[in-house]
PDB file of C-alpha atoms in Angstrom:
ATOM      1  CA  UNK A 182     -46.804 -13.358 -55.238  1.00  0.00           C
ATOM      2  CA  UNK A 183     -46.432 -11.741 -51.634  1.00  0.00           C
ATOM      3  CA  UNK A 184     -42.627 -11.517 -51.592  1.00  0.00           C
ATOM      4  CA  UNK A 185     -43.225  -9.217 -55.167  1.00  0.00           C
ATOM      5  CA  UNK A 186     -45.829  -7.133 -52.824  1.00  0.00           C
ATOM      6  CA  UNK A 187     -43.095  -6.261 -50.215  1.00  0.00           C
ATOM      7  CA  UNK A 188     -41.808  -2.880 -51.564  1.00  0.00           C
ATOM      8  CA  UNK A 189     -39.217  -4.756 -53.598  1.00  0.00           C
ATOM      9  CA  UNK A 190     -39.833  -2.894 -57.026  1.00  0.00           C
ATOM     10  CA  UNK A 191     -36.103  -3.604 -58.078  1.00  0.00           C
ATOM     11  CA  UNK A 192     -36.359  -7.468 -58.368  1.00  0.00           C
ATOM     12  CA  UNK A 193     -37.334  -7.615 -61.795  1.00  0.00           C
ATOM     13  CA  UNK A 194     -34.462  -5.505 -62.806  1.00  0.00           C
ATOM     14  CA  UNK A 195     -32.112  -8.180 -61.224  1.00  0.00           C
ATOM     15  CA  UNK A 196     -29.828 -10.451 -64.052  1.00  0.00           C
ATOM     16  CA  UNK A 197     -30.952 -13.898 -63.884  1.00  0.00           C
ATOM     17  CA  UNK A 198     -28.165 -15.512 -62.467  1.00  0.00           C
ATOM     18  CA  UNK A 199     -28.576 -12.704 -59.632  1.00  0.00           C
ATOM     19  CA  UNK A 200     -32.456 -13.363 -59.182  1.00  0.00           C
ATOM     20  CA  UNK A 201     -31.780 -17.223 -59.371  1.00  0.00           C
ATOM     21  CA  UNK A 202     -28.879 -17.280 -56.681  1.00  0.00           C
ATOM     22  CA  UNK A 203     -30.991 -14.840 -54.253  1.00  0.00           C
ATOM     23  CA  UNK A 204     -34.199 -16.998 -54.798  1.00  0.00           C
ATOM     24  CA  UNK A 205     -31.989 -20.265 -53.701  1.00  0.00           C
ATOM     25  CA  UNK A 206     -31.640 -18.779 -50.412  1.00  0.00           C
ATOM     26  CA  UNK A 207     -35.189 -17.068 -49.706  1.00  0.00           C
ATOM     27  CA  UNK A 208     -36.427 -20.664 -51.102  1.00  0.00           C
ATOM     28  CA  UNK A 209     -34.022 -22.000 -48.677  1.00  0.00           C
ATOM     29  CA  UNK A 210     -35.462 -20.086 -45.459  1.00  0.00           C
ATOM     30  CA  UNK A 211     -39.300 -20.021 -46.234  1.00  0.00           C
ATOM     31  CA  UNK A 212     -39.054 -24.120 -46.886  1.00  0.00           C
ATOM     32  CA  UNK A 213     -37.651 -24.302 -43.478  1.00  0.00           C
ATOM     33  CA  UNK A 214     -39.414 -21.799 -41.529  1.00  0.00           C
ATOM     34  CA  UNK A 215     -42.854 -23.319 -43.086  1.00  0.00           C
ATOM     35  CA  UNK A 216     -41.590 -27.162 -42.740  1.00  0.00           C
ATOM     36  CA  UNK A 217     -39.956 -26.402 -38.755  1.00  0.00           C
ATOM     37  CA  UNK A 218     -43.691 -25.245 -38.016  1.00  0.00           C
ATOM     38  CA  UNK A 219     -44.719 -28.254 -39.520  1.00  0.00           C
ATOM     39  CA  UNK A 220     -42.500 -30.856 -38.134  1.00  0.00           C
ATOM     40  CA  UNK A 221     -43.167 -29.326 -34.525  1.00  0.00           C
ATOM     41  CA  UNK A 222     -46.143 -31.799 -33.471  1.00  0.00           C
ATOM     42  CA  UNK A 223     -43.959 -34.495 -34.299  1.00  0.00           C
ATOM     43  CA  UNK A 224     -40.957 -33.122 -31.935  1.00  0.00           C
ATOM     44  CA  UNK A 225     -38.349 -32.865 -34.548  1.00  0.00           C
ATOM     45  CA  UNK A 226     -36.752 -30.131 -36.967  1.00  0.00           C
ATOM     46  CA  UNK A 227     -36.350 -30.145 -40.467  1.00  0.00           C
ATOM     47  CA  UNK A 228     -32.631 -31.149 -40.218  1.00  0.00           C
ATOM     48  CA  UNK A 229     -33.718 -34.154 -38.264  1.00  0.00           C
ATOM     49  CA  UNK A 230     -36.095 -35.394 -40.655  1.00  0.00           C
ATOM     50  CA  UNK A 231     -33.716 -34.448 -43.846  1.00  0.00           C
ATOM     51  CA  UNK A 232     -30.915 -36.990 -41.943  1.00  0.00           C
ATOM     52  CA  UNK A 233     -33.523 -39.473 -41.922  1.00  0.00           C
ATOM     53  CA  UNK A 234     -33.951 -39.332 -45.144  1.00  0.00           C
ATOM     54  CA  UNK A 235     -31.018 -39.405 -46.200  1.00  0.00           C
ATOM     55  CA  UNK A 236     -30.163 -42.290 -44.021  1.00  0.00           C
ATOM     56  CA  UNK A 237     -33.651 -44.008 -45.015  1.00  0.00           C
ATOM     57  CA  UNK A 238     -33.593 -43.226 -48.795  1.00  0.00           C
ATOM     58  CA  UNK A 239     -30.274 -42.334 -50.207  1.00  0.00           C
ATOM     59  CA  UNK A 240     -27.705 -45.474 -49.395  1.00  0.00           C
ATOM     60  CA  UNK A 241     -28.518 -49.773 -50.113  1.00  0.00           C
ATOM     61  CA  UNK A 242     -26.192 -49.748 -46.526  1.00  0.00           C
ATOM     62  CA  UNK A 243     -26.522 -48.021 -43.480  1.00  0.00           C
ATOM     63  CA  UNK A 244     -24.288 -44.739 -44.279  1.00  0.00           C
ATOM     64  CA  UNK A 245     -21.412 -43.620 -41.986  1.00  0.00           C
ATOM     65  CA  UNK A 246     -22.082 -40.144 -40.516  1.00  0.00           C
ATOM     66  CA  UNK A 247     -19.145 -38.841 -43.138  1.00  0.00           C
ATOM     67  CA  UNK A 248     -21.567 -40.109 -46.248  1.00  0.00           C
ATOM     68  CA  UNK A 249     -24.559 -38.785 -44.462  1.00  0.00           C
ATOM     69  CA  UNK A 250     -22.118 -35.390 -43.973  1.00  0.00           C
ATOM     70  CA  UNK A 251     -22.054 -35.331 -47.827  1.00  0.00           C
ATOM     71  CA  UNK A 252     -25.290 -36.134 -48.512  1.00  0.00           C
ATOM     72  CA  UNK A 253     -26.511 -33.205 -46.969  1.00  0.00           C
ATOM     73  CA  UNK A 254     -24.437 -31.057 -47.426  1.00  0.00           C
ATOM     74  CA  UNK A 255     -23.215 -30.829 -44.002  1.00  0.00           C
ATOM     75  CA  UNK A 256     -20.201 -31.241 -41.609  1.00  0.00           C
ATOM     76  CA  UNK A 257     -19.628 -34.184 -39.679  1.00  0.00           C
ATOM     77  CA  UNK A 258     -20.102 -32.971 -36.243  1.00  0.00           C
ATOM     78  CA  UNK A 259     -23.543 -31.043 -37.797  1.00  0.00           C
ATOM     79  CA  UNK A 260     -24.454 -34.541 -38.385  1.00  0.00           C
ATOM     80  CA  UNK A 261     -23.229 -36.021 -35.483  1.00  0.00           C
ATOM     81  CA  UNK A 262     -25.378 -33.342 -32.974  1.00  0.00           C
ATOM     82  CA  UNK A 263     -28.276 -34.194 -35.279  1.00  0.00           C
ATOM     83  CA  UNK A 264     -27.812 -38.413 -35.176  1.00  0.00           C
ATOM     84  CA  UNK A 265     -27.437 -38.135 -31.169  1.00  0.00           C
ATOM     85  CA  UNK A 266     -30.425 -36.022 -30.912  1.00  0.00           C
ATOM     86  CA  UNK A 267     -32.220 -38.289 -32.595  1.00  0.00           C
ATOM     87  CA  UNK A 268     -30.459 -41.232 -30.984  1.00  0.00           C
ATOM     88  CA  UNK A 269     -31.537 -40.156 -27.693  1.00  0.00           C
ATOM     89  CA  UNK A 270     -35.547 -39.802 -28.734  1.00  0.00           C
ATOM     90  CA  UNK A 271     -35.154 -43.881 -30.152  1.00  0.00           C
ATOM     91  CA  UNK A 272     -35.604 -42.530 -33.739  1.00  0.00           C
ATOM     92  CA  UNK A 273     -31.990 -43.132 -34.928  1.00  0.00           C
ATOM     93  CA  UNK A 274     -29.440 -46.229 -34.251  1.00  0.00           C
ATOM     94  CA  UNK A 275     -25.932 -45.669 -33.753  1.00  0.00           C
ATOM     95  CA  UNK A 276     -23.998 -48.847 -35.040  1.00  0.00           C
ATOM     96  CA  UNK A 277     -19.938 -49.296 -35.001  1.00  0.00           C
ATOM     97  CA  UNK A 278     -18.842 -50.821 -38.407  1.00  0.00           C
ATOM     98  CA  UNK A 279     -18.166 -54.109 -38.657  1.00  0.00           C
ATOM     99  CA  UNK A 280     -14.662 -53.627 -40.470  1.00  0.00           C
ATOM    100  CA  UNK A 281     -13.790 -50.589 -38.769  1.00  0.00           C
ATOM    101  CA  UNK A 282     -14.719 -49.871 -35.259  1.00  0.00           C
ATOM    102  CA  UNK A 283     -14.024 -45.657 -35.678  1.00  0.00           C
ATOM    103  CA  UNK A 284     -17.040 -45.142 -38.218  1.00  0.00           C
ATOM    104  CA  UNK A 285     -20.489 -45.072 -36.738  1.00  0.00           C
ATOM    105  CA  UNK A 286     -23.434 -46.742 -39.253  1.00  0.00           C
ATOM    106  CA  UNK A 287     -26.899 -44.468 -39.269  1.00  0.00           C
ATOM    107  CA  UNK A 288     -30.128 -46.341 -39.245  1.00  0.00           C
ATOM    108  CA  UNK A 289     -33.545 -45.669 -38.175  1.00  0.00           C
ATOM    109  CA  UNK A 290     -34.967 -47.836 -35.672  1.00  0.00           C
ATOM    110  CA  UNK A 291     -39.139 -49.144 -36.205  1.00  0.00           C
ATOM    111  CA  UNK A 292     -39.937 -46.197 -34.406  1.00  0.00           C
ATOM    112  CA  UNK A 293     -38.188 -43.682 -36.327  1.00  0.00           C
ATOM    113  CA  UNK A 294     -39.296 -45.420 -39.441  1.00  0.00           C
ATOM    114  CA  UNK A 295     -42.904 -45.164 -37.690  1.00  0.00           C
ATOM    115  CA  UNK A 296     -42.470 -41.757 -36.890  1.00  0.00           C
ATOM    116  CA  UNK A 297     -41.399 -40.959 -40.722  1.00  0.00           C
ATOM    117  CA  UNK A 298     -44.527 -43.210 -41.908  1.00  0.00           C
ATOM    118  CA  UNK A 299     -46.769 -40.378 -40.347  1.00  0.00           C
ATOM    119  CA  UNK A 300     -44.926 -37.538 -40.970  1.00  0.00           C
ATOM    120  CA  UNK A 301     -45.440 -38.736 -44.948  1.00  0.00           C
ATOM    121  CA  UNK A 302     -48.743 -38.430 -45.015  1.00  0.00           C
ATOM    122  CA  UNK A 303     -48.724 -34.598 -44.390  1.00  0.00           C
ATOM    123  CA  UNK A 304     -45.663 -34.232 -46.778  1.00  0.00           C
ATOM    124  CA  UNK A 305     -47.084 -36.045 -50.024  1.00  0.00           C
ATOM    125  CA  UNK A 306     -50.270 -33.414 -49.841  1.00  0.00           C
ATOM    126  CA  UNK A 307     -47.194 -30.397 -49.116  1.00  0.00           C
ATOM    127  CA  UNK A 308     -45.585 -31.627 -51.630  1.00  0.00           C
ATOM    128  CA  UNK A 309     -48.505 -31.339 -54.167  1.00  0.00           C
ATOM    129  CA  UNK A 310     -49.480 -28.201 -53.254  1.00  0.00           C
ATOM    130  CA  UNK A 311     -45.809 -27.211 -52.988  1.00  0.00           C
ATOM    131  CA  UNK A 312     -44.833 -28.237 -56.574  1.00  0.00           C
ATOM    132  CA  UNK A 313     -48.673 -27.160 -58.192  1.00  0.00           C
ATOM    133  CA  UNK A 314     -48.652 -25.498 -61.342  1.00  0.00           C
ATOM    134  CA  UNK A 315     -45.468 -26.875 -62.320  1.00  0.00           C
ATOM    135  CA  UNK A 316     -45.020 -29.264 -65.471  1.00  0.00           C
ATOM    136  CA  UNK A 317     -42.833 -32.307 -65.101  1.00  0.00           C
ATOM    137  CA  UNK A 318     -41.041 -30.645 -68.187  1.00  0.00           C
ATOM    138  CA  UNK A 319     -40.377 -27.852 -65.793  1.00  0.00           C
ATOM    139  CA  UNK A 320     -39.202 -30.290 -63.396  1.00  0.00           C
ATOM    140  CA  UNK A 321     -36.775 -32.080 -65.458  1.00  0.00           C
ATOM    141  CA  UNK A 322     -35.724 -28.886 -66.358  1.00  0.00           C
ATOM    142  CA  UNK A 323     -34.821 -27.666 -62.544  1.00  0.00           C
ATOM    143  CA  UNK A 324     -33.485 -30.832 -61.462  1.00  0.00           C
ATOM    144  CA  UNK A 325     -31.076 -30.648 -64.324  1.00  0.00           C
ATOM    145  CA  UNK A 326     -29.929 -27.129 -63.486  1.00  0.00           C
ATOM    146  CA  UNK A 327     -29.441 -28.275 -59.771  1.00  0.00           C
ATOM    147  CA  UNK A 328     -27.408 -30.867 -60.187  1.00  0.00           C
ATOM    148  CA  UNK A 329     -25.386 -28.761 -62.856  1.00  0.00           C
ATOM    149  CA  UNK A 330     -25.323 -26.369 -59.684  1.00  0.00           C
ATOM    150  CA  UNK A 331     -24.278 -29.174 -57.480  1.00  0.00           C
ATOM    151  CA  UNK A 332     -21.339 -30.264 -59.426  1.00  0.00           C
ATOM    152  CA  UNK A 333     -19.903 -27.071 -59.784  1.00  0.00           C
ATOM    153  CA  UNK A 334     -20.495 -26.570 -55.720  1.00  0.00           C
ATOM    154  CA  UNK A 335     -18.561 -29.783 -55.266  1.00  0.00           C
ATOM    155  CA  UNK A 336     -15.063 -28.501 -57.911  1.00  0.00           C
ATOM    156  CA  UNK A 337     -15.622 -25.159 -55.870  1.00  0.00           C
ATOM    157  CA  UNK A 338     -15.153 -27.019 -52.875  1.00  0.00           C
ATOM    158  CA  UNK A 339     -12.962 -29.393 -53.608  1.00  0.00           C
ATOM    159  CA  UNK A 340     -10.598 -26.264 -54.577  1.00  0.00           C
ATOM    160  CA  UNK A 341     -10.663 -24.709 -51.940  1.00  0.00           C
ATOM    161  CA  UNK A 342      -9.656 -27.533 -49.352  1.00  0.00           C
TER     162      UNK A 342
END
């Protein structure tokens, strides 16, 4: 692989809870510096399309920008630049709650989920390409260990509020 080319003749000498935690975050930045390049024709970032997503895929309701927050991993006023941004370009509804007039309800609006429609057909073939090579054992395997990760994130966090 590239990275392994760049003068880095001490990563296969790191422990693998070292390599693994350092790869999370170089996985972290490529994925976003290849998918903002990506996303660029359509006038959005990767953040933008993640809280669609989230929004679109994750909840039966329309989620409150606090669940959305948590979804991603995010704080609230992170997610509340994002939904306005996205507000303003007609992608994204803003909705009071019904029950309680404080939260604000995410949605996207036919053009967002328009939008989203084309941006999927680039993604599935990213996707494909991004995940080649790679069994669905191996799969299985990763998604277990990140959500393993994910818990312990959430006690860690939870501890330290």
């Amino acid at each position: 692989p590239i990275w392994k080319e760049r003068d880095m003749s001490k990563l296969d000498k790191l422990a693998d809870k070292q390599y693994f935690f350092g790869a999370l975050f170089v996985t972290a930045n490529r994925l976003d510096t290849i998918m903002e390049r990506n996303f660029a024709e359509f006038g959005v970032t990767t953040k933008q399309w993640f809280l669609s997503i989230v929004v679109d895929r994750l909840f039966e309701d329309p989620p409150t920008m606090k669940q959305a927050a948590y979804a991603m991993g995010s704080s609230h006023q992170n997610i509340k630049q994002l939904a306005l941004k996205l507000h303003k370009k007609g992608l994204l509804r803003l909705d009071k709650d019904a029950q309680d007039a404080r939260l604000m309800r995410l949605s996207l609006t036919p053009e967002g989920q328009q939008l989203w429609q084309m941006v999927r057909l680039q993604r599935d073939p990213f996707q494909e390409r991004l995940f080649e090579g790679i069994s669905p054992e191996e799969l299985k395997t990763v998604r277990g260990v990140m959500e393993r990760l994910l818990h312990n994130i959430d006690e860690m966090d939870c501890k330290n509020k």
